[in-house]
Coordinates of N, CA and C in Angstrom, one line a residue:
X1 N 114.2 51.9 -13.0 CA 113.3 51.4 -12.0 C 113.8 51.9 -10.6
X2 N 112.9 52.4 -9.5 CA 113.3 52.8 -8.7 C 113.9 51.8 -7.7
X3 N 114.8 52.3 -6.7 CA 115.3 50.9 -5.9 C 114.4 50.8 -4.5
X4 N 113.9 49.5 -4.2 CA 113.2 49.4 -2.9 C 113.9 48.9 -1.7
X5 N 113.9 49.8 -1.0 CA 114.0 49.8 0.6 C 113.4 49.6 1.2
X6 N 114.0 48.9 2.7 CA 112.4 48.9 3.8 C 112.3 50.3 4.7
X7 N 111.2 50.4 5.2 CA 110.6 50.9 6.0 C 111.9 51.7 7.0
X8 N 112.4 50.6 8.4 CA 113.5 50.6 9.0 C 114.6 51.0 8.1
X9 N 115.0 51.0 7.0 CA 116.6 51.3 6.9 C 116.5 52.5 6.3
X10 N 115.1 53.0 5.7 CA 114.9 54.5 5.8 C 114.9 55.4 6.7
X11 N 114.3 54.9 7.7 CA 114.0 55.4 8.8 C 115.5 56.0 9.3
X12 N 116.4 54.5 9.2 CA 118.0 54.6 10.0 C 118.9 55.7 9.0
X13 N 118.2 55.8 7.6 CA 119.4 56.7 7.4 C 119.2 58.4 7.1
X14 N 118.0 58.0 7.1 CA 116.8 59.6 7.3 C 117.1 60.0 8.7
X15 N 117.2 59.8 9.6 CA 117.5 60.2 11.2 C 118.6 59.4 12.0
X16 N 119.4 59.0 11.4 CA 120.8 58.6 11.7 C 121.1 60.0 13.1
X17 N 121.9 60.9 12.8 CA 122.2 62.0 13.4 C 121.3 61.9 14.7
X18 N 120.0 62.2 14.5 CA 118.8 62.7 15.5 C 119.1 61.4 16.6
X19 N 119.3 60.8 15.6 CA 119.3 58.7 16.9 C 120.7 58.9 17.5
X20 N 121.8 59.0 17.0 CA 122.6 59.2 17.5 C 123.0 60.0 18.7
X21 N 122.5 61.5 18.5 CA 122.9 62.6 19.3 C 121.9 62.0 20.6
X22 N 120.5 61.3 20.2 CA 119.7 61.2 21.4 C 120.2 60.1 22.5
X23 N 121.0 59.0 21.6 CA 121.6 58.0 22.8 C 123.1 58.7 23.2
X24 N 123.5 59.4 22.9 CA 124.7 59.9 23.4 C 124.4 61.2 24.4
X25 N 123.0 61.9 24.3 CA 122.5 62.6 25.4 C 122.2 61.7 26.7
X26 N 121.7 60.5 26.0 CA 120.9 59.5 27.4 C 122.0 58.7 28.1
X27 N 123.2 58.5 27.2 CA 124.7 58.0 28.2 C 125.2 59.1 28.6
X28 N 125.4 60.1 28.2 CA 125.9 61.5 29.1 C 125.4 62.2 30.3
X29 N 123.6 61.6 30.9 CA 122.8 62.3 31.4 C 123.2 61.3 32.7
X30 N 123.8 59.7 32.0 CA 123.9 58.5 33.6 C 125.5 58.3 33.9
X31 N 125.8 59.3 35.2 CA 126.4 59.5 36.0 C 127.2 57.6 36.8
X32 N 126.0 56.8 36.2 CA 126.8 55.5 36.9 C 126.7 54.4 35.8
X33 N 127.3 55.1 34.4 CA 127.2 54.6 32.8 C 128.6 55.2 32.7
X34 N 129.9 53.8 32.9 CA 131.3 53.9 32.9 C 132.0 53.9 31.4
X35 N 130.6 53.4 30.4 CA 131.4 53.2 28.9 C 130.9 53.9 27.6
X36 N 131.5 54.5 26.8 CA 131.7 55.4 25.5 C 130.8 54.6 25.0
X37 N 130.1 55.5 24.2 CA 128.9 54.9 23.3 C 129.6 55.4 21.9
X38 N 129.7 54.7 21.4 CA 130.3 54.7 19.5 C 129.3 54.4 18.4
X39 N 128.9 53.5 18.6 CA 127.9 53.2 17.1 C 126.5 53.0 17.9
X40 N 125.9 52.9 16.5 CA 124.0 52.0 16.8 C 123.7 51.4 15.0
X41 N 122.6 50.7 15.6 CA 122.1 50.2 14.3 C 120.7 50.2 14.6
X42 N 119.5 50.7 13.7 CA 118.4 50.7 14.2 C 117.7 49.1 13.5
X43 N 117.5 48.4 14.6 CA 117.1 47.1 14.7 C 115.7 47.0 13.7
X44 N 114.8 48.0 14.1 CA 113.3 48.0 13.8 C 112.6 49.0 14.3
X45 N 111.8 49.0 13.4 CA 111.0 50.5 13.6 C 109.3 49.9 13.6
X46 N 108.4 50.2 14.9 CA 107.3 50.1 14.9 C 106.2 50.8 15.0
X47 N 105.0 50.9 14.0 CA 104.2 51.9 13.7 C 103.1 51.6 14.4
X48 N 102.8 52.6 15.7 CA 101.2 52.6 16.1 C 100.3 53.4 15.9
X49 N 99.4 53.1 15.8 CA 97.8 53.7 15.3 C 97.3 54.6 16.8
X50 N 97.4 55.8 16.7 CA 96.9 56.9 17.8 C 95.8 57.3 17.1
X51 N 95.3 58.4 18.6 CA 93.9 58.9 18.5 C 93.9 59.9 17.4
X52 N 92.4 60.2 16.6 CA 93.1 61.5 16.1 C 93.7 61.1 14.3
X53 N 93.8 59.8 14.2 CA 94.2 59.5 12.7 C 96.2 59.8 12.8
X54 N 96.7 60.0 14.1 CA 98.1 60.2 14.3 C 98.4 58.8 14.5
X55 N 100.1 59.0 14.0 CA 100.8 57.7 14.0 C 102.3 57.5 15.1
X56 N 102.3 56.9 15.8 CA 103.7 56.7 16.3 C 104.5 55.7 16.3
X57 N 105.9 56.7 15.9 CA 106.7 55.8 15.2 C 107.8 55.0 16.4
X58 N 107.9 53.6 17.0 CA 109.1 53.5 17.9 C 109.7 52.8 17.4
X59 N 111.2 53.5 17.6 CA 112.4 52.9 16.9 C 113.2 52.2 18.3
X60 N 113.8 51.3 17.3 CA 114.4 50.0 18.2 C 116.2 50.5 17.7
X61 N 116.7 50.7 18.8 CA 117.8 50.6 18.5 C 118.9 49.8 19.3
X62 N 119.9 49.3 18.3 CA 121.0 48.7 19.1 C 122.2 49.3 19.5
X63 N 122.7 50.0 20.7 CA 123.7 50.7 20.7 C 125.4 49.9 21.0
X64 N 125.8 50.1 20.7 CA 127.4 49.3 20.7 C 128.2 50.8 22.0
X65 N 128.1 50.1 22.9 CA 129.3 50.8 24.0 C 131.2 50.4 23.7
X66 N 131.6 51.0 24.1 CA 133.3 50.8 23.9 C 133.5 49.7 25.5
X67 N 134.8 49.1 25.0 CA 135.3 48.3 26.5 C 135.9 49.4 27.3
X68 N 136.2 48.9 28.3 CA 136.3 50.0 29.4 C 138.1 49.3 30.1
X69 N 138.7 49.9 31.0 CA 140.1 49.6 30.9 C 139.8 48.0 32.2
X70 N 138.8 47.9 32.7 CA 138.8 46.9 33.3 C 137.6 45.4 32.4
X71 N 136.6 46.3 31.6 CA 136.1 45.1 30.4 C 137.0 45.4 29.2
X72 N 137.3 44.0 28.6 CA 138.1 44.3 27.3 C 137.0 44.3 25.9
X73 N 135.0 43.9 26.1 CA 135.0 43.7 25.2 C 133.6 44.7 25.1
X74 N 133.3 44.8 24.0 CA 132.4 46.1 23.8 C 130.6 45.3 24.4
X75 N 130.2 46.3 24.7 CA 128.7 45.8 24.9 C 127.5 46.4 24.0
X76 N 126.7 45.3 24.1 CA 125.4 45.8 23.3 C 123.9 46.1 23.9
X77 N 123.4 47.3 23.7 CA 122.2 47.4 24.4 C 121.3 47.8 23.7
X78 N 120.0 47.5 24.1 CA 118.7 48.1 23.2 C 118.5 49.3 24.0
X79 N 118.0 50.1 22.8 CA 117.2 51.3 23.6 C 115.8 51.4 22.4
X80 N 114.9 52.1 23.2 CA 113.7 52.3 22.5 C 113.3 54.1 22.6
X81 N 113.2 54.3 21.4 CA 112.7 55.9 21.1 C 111.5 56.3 20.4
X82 N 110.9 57.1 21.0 CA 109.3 58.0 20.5 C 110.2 58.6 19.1
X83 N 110.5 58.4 17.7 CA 110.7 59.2 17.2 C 110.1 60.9 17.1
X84 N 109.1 60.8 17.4 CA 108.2 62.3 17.7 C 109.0 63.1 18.9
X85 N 109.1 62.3 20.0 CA 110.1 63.2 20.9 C 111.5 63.8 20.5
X86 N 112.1 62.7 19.6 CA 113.1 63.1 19.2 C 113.5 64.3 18.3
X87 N 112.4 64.2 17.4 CA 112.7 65.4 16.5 C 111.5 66.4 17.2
X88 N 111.6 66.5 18.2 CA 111.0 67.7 18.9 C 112.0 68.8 20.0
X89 N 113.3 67.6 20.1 CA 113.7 68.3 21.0 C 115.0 68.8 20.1
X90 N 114.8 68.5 18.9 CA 115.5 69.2 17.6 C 115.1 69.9 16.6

């Protein structure tokens, strides 16, 4: 019998890389973003109904920043992605 997965944790390990590389482009592009971006976990993935019978997919992610030499402890941020942009600019 086949094994069942959700939705989201396919999603996170089907485009792991693509999520990654894209929040490590979006900390590398902010010039007044002092902390190392190391991990993510994608939170949730939300499917909307577009014109046209097209679907878009936005993924929720959690990113984990590194502490910094004056914070000792890591931080957590959401970020939200068009998966469609993503694998377009790949």
């Amino acid at each position: 019998m086949a094994k069942r997965q959700s939705f989201t944790k396919y999603i996170s390990q089907r485009f792991y890389n693509e999520l990654f590389k894209a929040l490590q482009d979006d900390v590398d592009s902010r010039k007044d973003f002092e902390r190392s971006f190391y991990d993510m976990e994608v939170k949730s993935v939300r499917i909307n109904d577009e014109v046209e019978m097209n679907l878009r997919f936005d993924v929720i992610v959690e990113a984990t920043y590194g502490p910094t030499d004056e914070i000792e402890s890591p931080m957590f941020k959401w970020h939200q992605f068009f998966l469609k942009e993503i694998l377009e600019k790949n």
